[in-house]
Each structure stands twice: as structure tokens, then as C-alpha cells.
Amino acid sequence: MTAGLPGAPRVLHAAAEVYPLVKTGGLADVVAALPPAMAAAGADVRLLLPGFPQVLDAVTGARPVCELGPCFGALRAQLLLGRMPGTHLPAYVIDAPHLYRRDGGPYQASDGTEWPDNQRRFALLGWVGAHLAAGEADPQWVPEVVHAHDWHAALACAYIADHLPTAAATVYTVHNLAYQGLFPHDDWALLGLSSRFMAPAGLEFHGQLSFMKAGLKFADRVTTVSPSYAREIATHEFGCGLDGVVRGRGTDVTGILNGIDEVVWNPATDAALAERYDAERLDGKLACRRALQTTLGLEADDHSLLLTIVSRLTAQKGLDLVLAALPGLVREGVQLALQGTGDAALEAAFRHAEQAHPGRVRVHIGYDEARAHQLVAGADVIAVPSRFEPCGLTQLYGLRYGTLPLVRRVGGLGDTVRDGATGFVFEAASAEALQACVRRAMGLHADPTAWRTMMRRGMAQDHSWAGPAREYLALYEQARLARRRSPRLAPA
Ligand code: ADP
Ligand code: GLC
């Protein structure tokens, strides 16, 4: 197994998703790309993942390292150690067939209902993370830092604070505060945490049980995925009821901007594209644009502004603004190509919009990685009009592909797009503000030289993971120091 540079920490990343095996959103992209970037910076990094069928099938050379025995309703559970396909990073996989080996998504059945045993499924993830940290699950490799991602892995921080106070430092990253892992109060009995935790100073949240709070309250350091979102979640407007808890952690909460995987998202080598291109050879981008119009059945037109959206269709993403502005935008000559899945009402509304604007609006309700690349490469503009956005990755993919981002100034969108320099930024969450911003984009699009200058400026930006990986490594040092000086303990 790979070891890190002398002095570099042993780091365990615990998460529910990893691209390309299990993905519902940007979390998967981060968990696939940040750990290898840390390994490249010298850290000794491993992953911890639930044994979903796609993970068990893909991990190579898996061998058992520990019998977990009956736990969390699982009759039999085993911890395996293998390697990630592609990056070859070591990955622990929890093989608990009763909890993870089933068809459907990581959190929901195919019909969209939440798995009724999610509290057990993700308590187990945190519990194994904590036992690895304590040196009990694999004495051969004991992490010095446990980095838990989102509510799915958050309980690791509480288990460490409860039973295992001398274990590794913990870092908890909030990818989206809106998804909190809330469960009925009575599920408490399933978790095996001491009763002191079921209190407002612990995991209780208005009479419910909150996995998110386990990370927010008991991790040595809390991060989120952009500096602006770190500030926003301390406010009533964006705090989802947890702003008081966030404020309570003071300067322990910081924002580190996400990077992107520059191998997966590279227009010069992208196998999904009709033609490859880079900042010096932009002709290939025009070929991608024409190919996209042909494949989608959009009117062949080299001049109108072609807008794309690749997104989960949820209230977060502000797509109601797009629906409201769409008739006006189409009248002004805009084309829209959207791909997404999510809320049934938004899916239906976009299908309807497609019918209303044949040849000008094309909608693909579905999830398709290759087509996401073709959309990002072929469009002129990628729109991300979110009501809130912890970081956002598609605007970064847009920057890299010379597809100018048009975003609302919120969260990571405002931190990554400079209005008039690398893209277009609007303020108010209104159809009028969106439409005015698209008009500005159309104005610049009419000047091909100015447009190309902006494209090249965006393409030249560095959004690799190397910088963020170094920032996390520095933060780990603070977390370890904090743990030595004043460990986060169970509530009194
Ligand atoms: P979020 O995590 O909130 O969904 P991000 O912008 O961070 O937002 O990440 C979304 C990721 O999911 C990106 O990699 C994007 O390309 C991808 N994605 C979203 N919807 C689709 C879809 N329908 N088909 C393919 N990829 C999608
Ligand atoms: C979340 C956020 C998104 C972020 C992603 C990865 O899903 O909604 O803004 O980019 O996580 O951190």
C-alpha cells in the first residue's frame, strides 16, 4: 500500500458518493478528486465507502480486513480493503449486504422514496470511520485525521467524541446544509451513542435527531466548500435552522473552494466531444456547438446565444427563474439546452417549455455524463441561477471549456465568477434580473473578439485541486493541534 511523505498525515475520507461509481451530485466529484490531489501533495490517504453494489463491483483487489459482526441491523458485515479503479487509491468498503446491497440510489429507492433504514445505513459509515480512527478496525493503518463529508459520514465525529476520545482529529465538510439527515427522535435508540448526545447541545434538533449536527458540533474543524457559503450559513437566511450552531463554532468554520478534476474535464482530451479544443484552437468548440445543435434538433444557427443548464432539478437551483424568463429569452433569440432530473413539477415544466418552443428549447430529463460534457462544450453560456449554492461545479466546468458562466451572486458562484471578466453575474433572485443578465451576455456575444478574450481568460484560470488540497492539509494541522489542546467531548 502507498505510504505518504514523512510527516504527512494519514487521512481517511469517509463519504457516501464517489464518481464514477455512485453519484447524485458534486459530492461525488469532490470525493473522487480531492483525495488523489492530497496523495499527490504527500499525504497517506484512504477512502471509506458504503458497500453499494457499484462500489463492490468496481474496487480492485478487495480483501477482508475485519469482521464487523452483527451491527445496525446488518446480520453480517465485513470491512474490505481494495483500490479505487483509475486512481488506485486504497479504499475501505463496508460490505453489509442487508444495508447496502440493493438496487436503486444511495439514499432512495428507484421510486424516489427515502430508504427507511437510512439512519442505520449511515450510522454504520460513521461508526466504522470511528473504529478505524481508534485502530480497532485495521491496526495496520490508523488515520491521524478523519475527514467526514456531509451528513452521511457525520456520525463519525460523535462516535469519536463519545467512546474514543483519544482517536484522530476530525474534520467535517458541509457540502450542502440543506440536506441534514433528520430522523425521528425514537431512532436514537439504534445509534449506540450515550444518552448525553440526545440533547440540544448534542444531536437533537427540534425534537428530531440530526446527523448534520454530529459533524457541526463535534468535529475539531468544520469546513464548507466556498468562503462565501461559510459566511452565509452563519446567517438566518442560509442557515437552514442551524445558523446558531454554526455561529457557535466561531472561527472553527472556514470555507475552502472546490477544485475540479482537470483530467476528467479537459476539452483538449475529452473523448465525449465531437472535436477537441483548447484556448489556442477554439475552432473545435464551434464544431462541438454545431454537433450539439444537430444531435439535439436545435435550429442550426451560429449566431444566437446557446445557453445550457446541467443540473439537479430542485428548488435550490433557481430554475423557476429560467422558466419564468424563458418566453422572453426565446423571443430575443436565445436557444436553451437543458439536462437534469429531480422534482417532478420542474421536470414537467421544462418538458412543457420544450413543446412550446420547438427548435429553440431542448430538454433531456435524465442523467448522462457524456452528454453533460457535450452540453458544456457545445454551449456559449452555462447558466447557474441558484437561490443558494455551496460551491457549484458546473460553472467551473464552463470556465474550463470556454463556456461563459452566467450565475447568481451567491455562495461559491460569486467566489468563482468575476462579472464582466470571466462571466456574467446577477444579484436578485428574479426573472427580470436573470433576463437582464442574459441580455448583457448577448450584447458581448455580438462582439466575437471581446467574447473570445473572455473565454480565454476563463480557460486560463487555475481551478485544479492542488491549491485546495494544500489548504486542507494546513487545516488538518490546526485540527490536530486543537484536538491535542481541547478535544471536542460529549455534552456534559
Ligand atoms: P450539486 O452537487 O448541488 O448537484 P454541483 O454543481 O456541485 O451541484 O455538481 C453537480 C454535478 O452533477 C456536476 O458534475 C454535474 O455535471 C452533474 N450533473 C447534474 N445533473 C446532471 C445530469 N442530469 N446529467 C449528468 N450530470 C449531471
Ligand atoms: C453540494 C452543493 C454544491 C457543491 C457540491 C460539492 O451538492 O450543492 O454547490 O459544489 O456539494 O461540494
XYZ file of C-alpha atoms and ligand atoms in Angstrom:
531
model
C 0.000 0.000 0.000
C 1.148 3.530 -0.703
C 2.556 5.498 2.176
C 2.768 9.282 2.281
C 5.807 11.505 2.671
C 7.434 11.532 6.120
C 5.490 13.903 8.364
C 2.453 13.990 6.061
C -0.691 12.819 7.819
C -2.641 9.616 7.359
C -6.084 10.797 6.256
C -9.316 8.857 5.985
C -12.040 10.377 3.787
C -15.461 8.973 4.703
C -18.253 9.619 2.206
C -21.340 8.105 0.596
C -20.568 9.029 -3.022
C -17.597 8.815 -5.335
C -17.512 9.487 -9.076
C -17.883 7.494 -11.306
C -19.262 4.726 -9.094
C -22.008 6.423 -7.078
C -23.043 9.977 -7.867
C -26.047 12.162 -7.226
C -24.205 15.489 -7.363
C -20.972 17.363 -6.867
C -20.076 15.491 -3.656
C -19.097 12.506 -5.810
C -16.810 14.649 -7.971
C -15.092 16.075 -4.887
C -14.581 12.703 -3.203
C -13.104 11.298 -6.418
C -10.634 14.121 -6.989
C -9.629 15.683 -3.645
C -8.088 12.542 -2.061
C -5.746 11.845 -5.022
C -4.717 15.523 -5.006
C -3.842 15.171 -1.315
C -1.916 11.994 -2.042
C -0.005 13.890 -4.746
C 0.827 16.511 -2.085
C 2.375 13.780 0.078
C -0.448 12.670 2.388
C -1.203 8.996 3.012
C -4.870 8.938 2.022
C -7.591 6.291 2.066
C -11.315 6.321 1.409
C -14.126 4.756 3.408
C -17.269 3.943 1.413
C -20.514 2.027 1.936
C -20.509 -1.240 0.005
C -23.097 -0.294 -2.607
C -23.170 -2.815 -5.472
C -21.404 -0.388 -7.867
C -18.592 0.077 -5.333
C -18.166 -3.636 -4.604
C -18.081 -4.369 -8.343
C -15.522 -1.699 -9.171
C -12.995 -1.778 -6.331
C -10.000 -3.917 -7.259
C -8.127 -6.478 -5.184
C -10.549 -6.262 -2.245
C -9.618 -8.391 0.768
C -11.237 -8.598 4.216
C -9.512 -6.672 6.999
C -12.067 -7.020 9.766
C -15.301 -8.803 10.691
C -17.731 -6.181 11.884
C -20.224 -8.751 13.154
C -23.919 -8.036 13.522
C -24.386 -4.262 13.711
C -27.051 -1.694 12.883
C -29.446 -4.389 11.789
C -26.877 -5.967 9.479
C -26.687 -9.709 10.096
C -23.189 -9.847 8.752
C -20.799 -7.078 7.905
C -17.206 -7.083 6.849
C -14.691 -4.359 6.210
C -12.827 -4.828 2.943
C -9.742 -3.038 1.675
C -9.199 -2.634 -2.048
C -8.267 0.075 -4.507
C -10.257 2.611 -6.451
C -10.391 1.963 -10.182
C -8.396 4.599 -12.060
C -6.632 6.364 -9.195
C -5.617 3.131 -7.376
C -6.169 4.911 -4.077
C -6.735 2.468 -1.178
C -10.427 2.260 -0.273
C -12.101 0.605 2.695
C -15.514 -0.714 1.719
C -18.150 -1.728 4.261
C -19.755 -4.869 2.949
C -23.062 -5.013 4.826
C -25.401 -6.731 2.360
C -28.592 -6.083 4.361
C -27.945 -2.360 4.358
C -26.220 -1.565 1.083
C -26.638 -4.312 -1.496
C -29.845 -3.284 -3.196
C -30.954 -1.724 -6.475
C -31.815 1.975 -6.521
C -29.890 5.059 -5.438
C -27.626 5.586 -2.435
C -30.338 7.346 -0.432
C -33.552 6.474 -2.205
C -35.315 3.578 -3.856
C -35.953 3.779 -7.609
C -39.414 5.245 -6.942
C -37.838 8.246 -5.195
C -38.757 7.314 -1.603
C -36.024 7.523 1.027
C -34.727 4.165 2.241
C -36.457 3.644 5.592
C -33.235 2.424 7.229
C -31.013 5.356 6.217
C -30.300 6.113 9.880
C -28.713 2.664 10.245
C -27.036 2.693 6.828
C -25.186 5.926 7.523
C -24.657 5.418 11.244
C -22.626 2.382 10.199
C -20.481 4.532 7.907
C -19.623 6.881 10.787
C -19.176 4.036 13.246
C -16.633 2.246 11.032
C -14.829 5.562 10.470
C -14.536 5.981 14.235
C -13.289 2.411 14.739
C -10.668 2.848 12.049
C -9.594 6.026 13.868
C -9.322 4.086 17.124
C -7.096 1.488 15.491
C -9.659 -1.248 16.119
C -10.831 -1.993 12.576
C -7.404 -2.091 10.930
C -4.435 -1.870 13.321
C -2.113 -1.844 10.262
C -3.265 1.631 9.242
C -4.628 4.126 11.750
C -5.623 7.544 10.421
C -4.481 10.714 12.139
C -7.314 12.673 10.562
C -10.833 11.520 9.777
C -12.381 13.781 7.149
C -16.150 13.185 7.055
C -18.236 14.507 4.165
C -21.846 15.622 4.577
C -24.405 14.187 6.982
C -23.885 10.648 5.689
C -20.495 10.387 7.400
C -21.022 12.976 10.149
C -21.689 10.498 12.946
C -18.007 9.513 12.898
C -17.337 12.791 14.751
C -19.866 11.956 17.504
C -18.689 8.345 17.944
C -15.113 9.565 18.284
C -16.184 12.199 20.841
C -18.264 9.615 22.739
C -16.312 6.405 23.000
C -12.955 7.101 21.534
C -11.661 10.431 22.802
C -8.030 9.719 22.047
C -8.539 8.941 18.381
C -7.712 11.010 15.321
C -8.608 14.645 14.745
C -11.867 15.115 12.868
C -12.711 17.475 10.026
C -16.262 17.753 8.781
C -17.130 19.252 5.409
C -20.621 20.573 4.750
C -21.310 20.233 1.046
C -24.903 21.326 1.453
C -26.504 22.420 4.722
C -29.987 21.860 3.284
C -29.602 18.069 3.457
C -29.303 17.393 7.176
C -30.030 13.731 7.764
C -33.010 14.266 10.087
C -34.671 11.236 11.669
C -37.407 10.651 14.251
C -36.383 11.027 17.870
C -37.048 7.336 18.567
C -34.398 6.215 16.066
C -31.949 7.437 18.654
C -32.002 4.007 20.305
C -30.465 2.477 17.162
C -27.286 4.510 17.221
C -25.451 3.311 20.307
C -24.411 6.799 21.410
C -24.550 7.724 25.075
C -27.750 9.499 26.102
C -25.951 12.783 26.732
C -25.829 13.284 22.958
C -29.614 13.331 22.603
C -29.874 16.918 23.800
C -29.828 20.325 22.121
C -26.107 20.504 22.958
C -25.736 17.235 21.021
C -27.646 15.813 18.075
C -31.175 16.867 18.954
C -32.750 19.309 16.533
C -36.258 20.485 17.448
C -37.232 17.082 18.782
C -35.605 15.199 15.923
C -32.261 13.541 15.515
C -29.809 15.396 13.256
C -26.795 13.667 11.720
C -25.588 17.037 10.421
C -25.241 18.301 13.997
C -22.854 15.460 14.809
C -20.379 17.000 12.371
C -21.102 20.629 13.160
C -20.762 20.218 16.917
C -18.137 17.502 17.383
C -15.640 17.814 14.534
C -12.424 19.570 15.512
C -12.762 21.753 12.426
C -15.734 22.356 10.148
C -15.343 23.412 6.555
C -17.638 24.172 3.723
C -16.928 24.400 0.042
C -16.556 28.144 -0.526
C -15.634 31.133 1.660
C -18.935 32.898 0.879
C -21.041 29.884 1.843
C -19.062 29.632 5.101
C -20.219 33.172 5.903
C -23.748 32.607 4.602
C -24.510 29.551 6.739
C -23.942 31.653 9.831
C -26.988 33.759 8.823
C -30.676 33.125 9.328
C -31.302 33.317 5.562
C -28.970 30.450 4.614
C -28.533 28.629 7.929
C -31.420 26.142 7.490
C -32.136 26.453 11.226
C -28.519 25.630 12.109
C -27.033 29.119 11.825
C -26.853 29.365 15.631
C -24.823 26.146 15.764
C -22.559 27.426 13.004
C -22.049 30.764 14.749
C -21.339 28.845 17.959
C -18.263 27.319 16.311
C -16.859 30.774 15.503
C -13.606 30.640 13.574
C -13.591 26.838 13.616
C -15.789 27.086 10.477
C -13.983 28.022 7.270
C -14.538 27.795 3.530
C -12.202 26.073 1.088
C -13.213 26.397 -2.529
C -13.675 23.193 -4.502
C -11.423 22.399 -7.424
C -12.229 20.332 -10.494
C -10.754 17.168 -11.924
C -8.710 18.564 -14.771
C -8.287 15.144 -16.358
C -12.000 14.292 -16.456
C -12.907 17.846 -17.501
C -10.421 18.771 -20.203
C -11.658 19.932 -23.635
C -8.275 19.080 -25.179
C -8.644 15.360 -24.418
C -12.381 14.841 -23.777
C -13.453 11.672 -25.625
C -17.145 12.643 -25.410
C -16.695 15.657 -27.709
C -17.238 15.876 -31.481
C -13.890 17.706 -31.667
C -11.334 18.519 -29.030
C -10.061 22.044 -28.475
C -8.133 24.357 -26.207
C -7.632 28.105 -25.751
C -5.306 28.258 -28.776
C -7.514 26.134 -31.055
C -11.064 27.318 -30.461
C -12.383 26.080 -33.850
C -13.098 22.729 -32.239
C -15.553 24.440 -29.910
C -17.580 25.667 -32.898
C -17.636 22.078 -34.183
C -18.951 20.940 -30.780
C -21.624 23.647 -30.915
C -22.801 22.592 -34.380
C -22.770 18.902 -33.412
C -24.841 19.669 -30.333
C -27.449 21.610 -32.314
C -27.707 18.762 -34.824
C -27.929 15.978 -32.232
C -30.492 17.817 -30.155
C -32.561 19.060 -33.082
C -31.971 22.712 -32.277
C -32.107 25.100 -35.249
C -28.695 25.269 -36.922
C -27.603 28.779 -36.073
C -24.054 30.030 -35.475
C -25.135 33.384 -34.078
C -27.825 33.121 -31.428
C -26.729 32.684 -27.817
C -26.838 28.969 -26.924
C -27.401 28.544 -23.202
C -27.018 25.266 -21.338
C -28.029 24.047 -17.894
C -26.829 20.741 -16.429
C -28.378 20.401 -13.015
C -30.355 18.611 -10.411
C -33.881 19.991 -10.808
C -34.535 21.210 -7.265
C -35.676 24.463 -5.669
C -32.025 25.198 -4.754
C -31.045 25.709 -8.361
C -33.331 28.683 -9.148
C -34.658 27.092 -12.317
C -38.094 28.590 -11.750
C -36.407 31.885 -12.717
C -35.344 30.336 -16.014
C -38.877 29.061 -16.676
C -40.310 32.499 -15.986
C -37.774 34.302 -18.193
C -37.788 31.723 -20.984
C -40.525 33.068 -23.296
C -38.815 36.487 -23.316
C -35.380 34.975 -23.850
C -36.546 32.829 -26.752
C -38.202 35.888 -28.345
C -34.849 37.641 -28.166
C -33.191 34.739 -29.972
C -31.723 32.591 -27.179
C -31.522 28.803 -27.520
C -31.630 26.593 -24.401
C -30.380 23.014 -23.972
C -31.090 21.620 -20.505
C -30.297 18.282 -18.937
C -31.491 17.387 -15.463
C -33.556 15.220 -13.178
C -35.310 15.868 -9.913
C -38.606 17.415 -8.847
C -41.491 16.079 -10.913
C -43.042 19.539 -11.223
C -39.843 21.079 -12.615
C -39.351 18.147 -14.982
C -42.898 18.609 -16.295
C -42.493 22.376 -16.620
C -39.314 22.009 -18.684
C -40.909 19.339 -20.893
C -43.746 21.767 -21.474
C -41.312 24.582 -22.302
C -39.677 22.342 -24.877
C -43.003 21.731 -26.574
C -43.788 25.438 -26.511
C -40.514 26.381 -28.231
C -39.665 23.729 -30.844
C -36.182 24.075 -32.295
C -35.228 26.670 -29.651
C -35.502 24.740 -26.367
C -34.371 21.141 -25.923
C -34.769 19.314 -22.641
C -33.339 15.969 -21.630
C -34.833 14.660 -18.425
C -32.229 12.154 -17.362
C -28.715 11.667 -16.114
C -25.954 11.233 -18.679
C -22.275 12.047 -18.032
C -21.142 12.032 -21.687
C -23.983 14.290 -22.718
C -23.191 16.640 -19.825
C -19.706 17.070 -21.344
C -21.208 17.687 -24.812
C -23.562 20.317 -23.431
C -20.821 22.102 -21.538
C -18.550 22.076 -24.594
C -21.174 22.998 -27.203
C -22.928 25.890 -25.465
C -21.858 29.535 -25.368
C -23.072 30.082 -21.831
C -23.737 27.813 -18.844
C -26.386 29.220 -16.538
C -26.411 28.578 -12.778
C -29.079 30.878 -11.309
C -29.169 29.200 -7.884
C -31.024 30.545 -4.864
C -28.167 29.153 -2.786
C -25.053 27.302 -3.913
C -22.394 25.999 -1.516
C -19.810 25.916 -4.302
C -21.160 24.704 -7.640
C -19.002 22.792 -10.058
C -20.708 23.251 -13.421
C -19.705 26.931 -13.628
C -16.101 25.772 -13.125
C -16.505 23.187 -15.892
C -17.881 26.038 -18.029
C -14.813 28.189 -17.321
C -12.502 25.370 -18.350
C -14.461 24.711 -21.571
C -14.666 28.368 -22.658
C -18.401 28.337 -21.932
C -19.029 31.544 -20.057
C -20.819 31.083 -16.739
C -23.897 33.192 -16.057
C -24.580 32.905 -12.349
C -26.356 34.473 -9.428
C -24.054 36.089 -6.863
C -24.470 33.570 -4.082
C -22.171 31.102 -2.314
C -19.373 29.671 -4.416
C -20.830 31.096 -7.634
C -19.897 34.614 -6.550
C -16.470 33.391 -5.423
C -15.606 31.802 -8.782
C -17.097 34.032 -11.491
C -15.985 37.641 -11.998
C -18.685 39.723 -13.644
C -17.572 41.145 -16.980
C -14.172 39.420 -16.685
C -14.812 35.653 -16.742
C -18.608 35.532 -16.979
C -21.839 37.266 -16.015
C -23.183 37.719 -12.513
C -26.606 38.937 -11.383
C -27.850 39.738 -7.902
C -31.603 39.489 -7.358
C -33.379 36.113 -7.443
C -35.822 37.361 -10.077
C -36.650 36.502 -13.670
C -36.053 40.170 -14.591
C -32.531 40.176 -13.155
C -31.759 36.918 -14.943
C -33.138 38.214 -18.221
C -31.191 41.478 -17.950
C -28.025 39.459 -17.342
C -28.660 37.259 -20.386
C -29.151 40.462 -22.420
C -25.731 41.649 -21.288
C -24.281 38.342 -22.397
C -25.983 38.721 -25.785
C -24.509 42.189 -26.120
C -20.993 40.856 -25.611
C -21.652 37.811 -27.798
C -22.291 40.172 -30.705
C -18.592 41.125 -30.449
C -16.685 37.897 -31.216
C -13.289 39.347 -30.318
C -14.411 40.515 -26.884
C -16.196 37.182 -26.340
C -13.109 35.163 -27.209
C -10.998 37.302 -24.877
C -13.363 36.472 -22.045
C -13.389 32.791 -22.941
C -9.602 32.650 -22.895
C -9.422 34.491 -19.573
C -11.735 31.894 -18.024
C -9.881 28.994 -19.614
C -6.582 30.268 -18.192
C -7.824 30.146 -14.600
C -6.426 27.537 -12.266
C -9.182 25.518 -10.641
C -7.131 22.382 -10.106
C -7.317 20.573 -6.779
C -3.649 21.211 -5.971
C -4.333 24.503 -4.139
C -7.390 23.324 -2.171
C -5.571 20.081 -1.255
C -2.761 22.135 0.325
C -5.333 24.262 2.171
C -6.957 21.148 3.637
C -3.574 19.769 4.678
C -2.823 23.013 6.529
C -6.244 22.838 8.163
C -5.567 19.256 9.301
C -2.581 20.576 11.251
C -4.864 23.053 13.030
C -7.403 20.303 13.710
C -4.738 18.043 15.217
C -3.454 20.870 17.377
C -6.992 21.708 18.509
C -7.568 18.051 19.357
C -4.435 17.914 21.498
C -5.289 21.167 23.296
C -9.060 20.837 23.765
C -10.721 17.762 22.287
C -14.436 18.011 21.489
C -16.097 15.844 24.103
C -19.608 14.526 24.695
C -22.044 17.118 26.092
C -21.855 17.346 29.897
P -24.866 19.792 -6.816
O -23.866 18.969 -6.116
O -25.612 20.736 -5.942
O -25.782 18.988 -7.659
P -22.604 20.762 -8.393
O -22.563 21.823 -9.430
O -21.601 20.832 -7.329
O -24.090 20.774 -7.819
O -22.399 19.331 -9.023
C -23.288 18.749 -9.901
C -22.583 17.618 -10.613
O -23.571 16.729 -11.130
C -21.760 18.063 -11.802
O -20.719 17.130 -12.016
C -22.777 18.000 -12.941
O -22.170 17.874 -14.186
C -23.524 16.746 -12.557
N -24.900 16.644 -13.037
C -26.017 17.210 -12.510
N -27.104 16.835 -13.192
C -26.674 16.023 -14.178
C -27.332 15.289 -15.229
N -28.643 15.333 -15.374
N -26.559 14.540 -16.050
C -25.214 14.497 -15.895
N -24.553 15.142 -14.933
C -25.264 15.896 -14.084
C -23.234 20.159 -2.912
C -23.540 21.584 -3.335
C -22.684 22.104 -4.447
C -21.235 21.687 -4.290
C -21.154 20.179 -4.122
C -19.723 19.684 -3.953
O -24.001 19.224 -3.541
O -24.920 21.761 -3.651
O -22.765 23.521 -4.501
O -20.475 22.090 -5.405
O -21.867 19.791 -2.990
O -19.086 20.276 -2.852
